[in-house]
Amino acid sequence: MESFVVHEGLVAPMDRANVDTDLIMPKQFLKSIRRSGFGPNLFDDLRYLDEGVPDADNSNRPINPDFPLNFPRYQGASILLTRENFGCGSSREHAPWALVDYGFRAIIAPSFADIFRSNCFKNGLLPIALDSSVVDQLFAALYENEGFSLSIDLERQVVAGSGFDRIAFEVDAFRKDCLLRGLDDIDITLQSEAAIRRFEAKHKELFPWVFDKVSI
Amino acid sequence: MGQTLYDKLWASHLVEEREDGTALIYIDRQLLHEVTSPQAFEGLRLAGRQPWRISANVAVPDHNVSTVAAERSQGLAGVQDDVSRIQLQTLDDNCADFGIPEIPLDDIRQGIVHVMGPEQGATLPGMTIVCGDSHTSTHGALGALAHGIGTSEVEHVLATGCLIQRKMQNFRITVEGDLNPGVTAKDIALAIIGRIGTAGGTGCAIEFAGSAITGLSMEGRMTLCNMAIEAGARAGLVAVDDITLNYVRGTPWAPTGEQWEKAENYWGTLRSDADAVFDREIAVPAKEIVPQVTWGTSPEMVVGVDGRVPTLDEMPSETAQSGLQRALEYMGLEPGMLITDIRPDVIFIGSCTNSRIEDIRAAAAVLKGRQIASSIKQALVVPGSGVVKAQAEAEGLHQIFIDAGMEWREPGCSMCLAMNADKLEPGQRCASTSNRNFEGRQGAGGRTHLVSPAMAAAAAVAGHFVAVEHLEEAV
Ligand code: SF4
């Protein structure tokens, strides 16, 4: 997992509440066998004027000109600014996979759905919950200033940008540590590698039949 | 203080406990299938990791496979849907790349992962077993700690040989006494779920105990543990006894010789101590259980075959009333109607709940010398594995189904979740031996009634639900 220490990036708006995982990643793409490559289909129903199909070439599809992520000024954005309860709905990990694949590193919203938030952390994406009044101000600044960008300092837990001086945010200490060090659950477990090896050796003595490779 | 079976299995696999209440549990066996493994393998590849222990893993294709003989004989090329074929091909490729043993599609041992595992001895008593599929609870019937996991966890187990878990609570459900005529493990499972609800076992490992449980065959115990997840419990358990040992002894990958002796001695200890304390306990007297039929869109919406669909005024709350209304609307049923007045269009005998040889025999016993009703539009019998299929054919059971007017298919998940071509059409009503009756589970708009194999067979003959012992009067 890519570590997250300080990130500065362009902000893009998703100005609606209760954006569900179906909207983030429509169900037809769940048949995919991959975890990467979902970026072009992020928000597929909103982004394109036709219906998306898995594994198709998206480059020639008709773009919805009214969808902000398609505006030239938001190209290359890596921070998504949105409203309450972002990521509600199913537990599909495809939603954070798509956001990361598109290029987002952080999402700022007044609140997030539970499973989605934990899936974000597992995939190196930082969800930042801020007061809705602060989110309102950020939206106003974003709309007024082309090229509006923010800087996120995870270590010190602050967001800053032009006109915004050190907005503090909360983050779970364990998850913060994982992100700072770029550790996913597997990395963390592998820090116990020696303990696992020790256990395994003992286990093998007690239950040798468990370790026989099945013969196909 | 004594230990429960679950406590013993937990303790014997505990690698490390953490301050936050989680623990690292060593995994003896991971079963893989095509649907929930591709992203896990891709994750390994992206991170440049290798599987922790190849010998922990066994793979088999099951969810997407065609059950039509003419298509199956062509192997992967016979899979009509492109996306399904790619998923199956990907499993083959991933297993080849990482050296993971895979039972191929055309092998007699191929079958539903939860049928294949115990049948081959891939799952053994005392093991921790995981699979990216919630019905992994099935394997607890062998006295193993088995539960379903998500794709990230599949990758985690591949990469580390371990799973991060919190210890569950101990819940014992005791069923004492003689079972009524026609009552099977499926009916016990449904009756329990009807009582405790689909969230009744949340956060628990359920141990099934009592004379009605120890009297069940291994197949019956698997049916019961399979449905533990429908009661909200990630794991179901039955203590090891002679029935378990006799079953395991005959399986291809079971230990032999000196190792068998050693294993058998250990497995004999896999039972809850007499003074073990459970966090929760309930008793369900066997005599209170009759053959069950679900009438709604959740497995807890269930009643005896001699019963009626509930009415609004029987519901304890407004939420329950609106839940009932919504379910009945979807199912196309009237409140208060007799279960025996419900007429299925489709019969499905199969799935990891009820596709083992005993299930096939039970259905065949009812259908022998009989015809399915003319109102039945399709009737599928899908054995759980190639081994089950061969055994049934050796006993001539397939001919009984064919003579009755049913289709005898190739093994796979089939109409349990309709990922392949076996689907209900909108509005079609199915008597199904599978485990979930959720909206659209067997095809968009499809209506599912969960029953035992004998009850599905009886419904096929009568054209409506009926207790097997009343079948003669009904036709
Ligand atoms: S038979 Fe049904 S429940 Fe069982 S593994 Fe297959 S799809 Fe899942």
PDB file of C-alpha atoms in Angstrom, chain B residues 6 31-32 127:
ATOM      1  CA  TYR B   6     -15.023 -23.924  19.713  1.00  0.00           C
ATOM      2  CA  LEU B  31     -10.662 -23.480  -0.381  1.00  0.00           C
ATOM      3  CA  LEU B  32     -10.780 -21.305  -3.478  1.00  0.00           C
ATOM      4  CA  MET B 127      -8.768 -27.858  11.069  1.00  0.00           C
TER       5      MET B 127
END
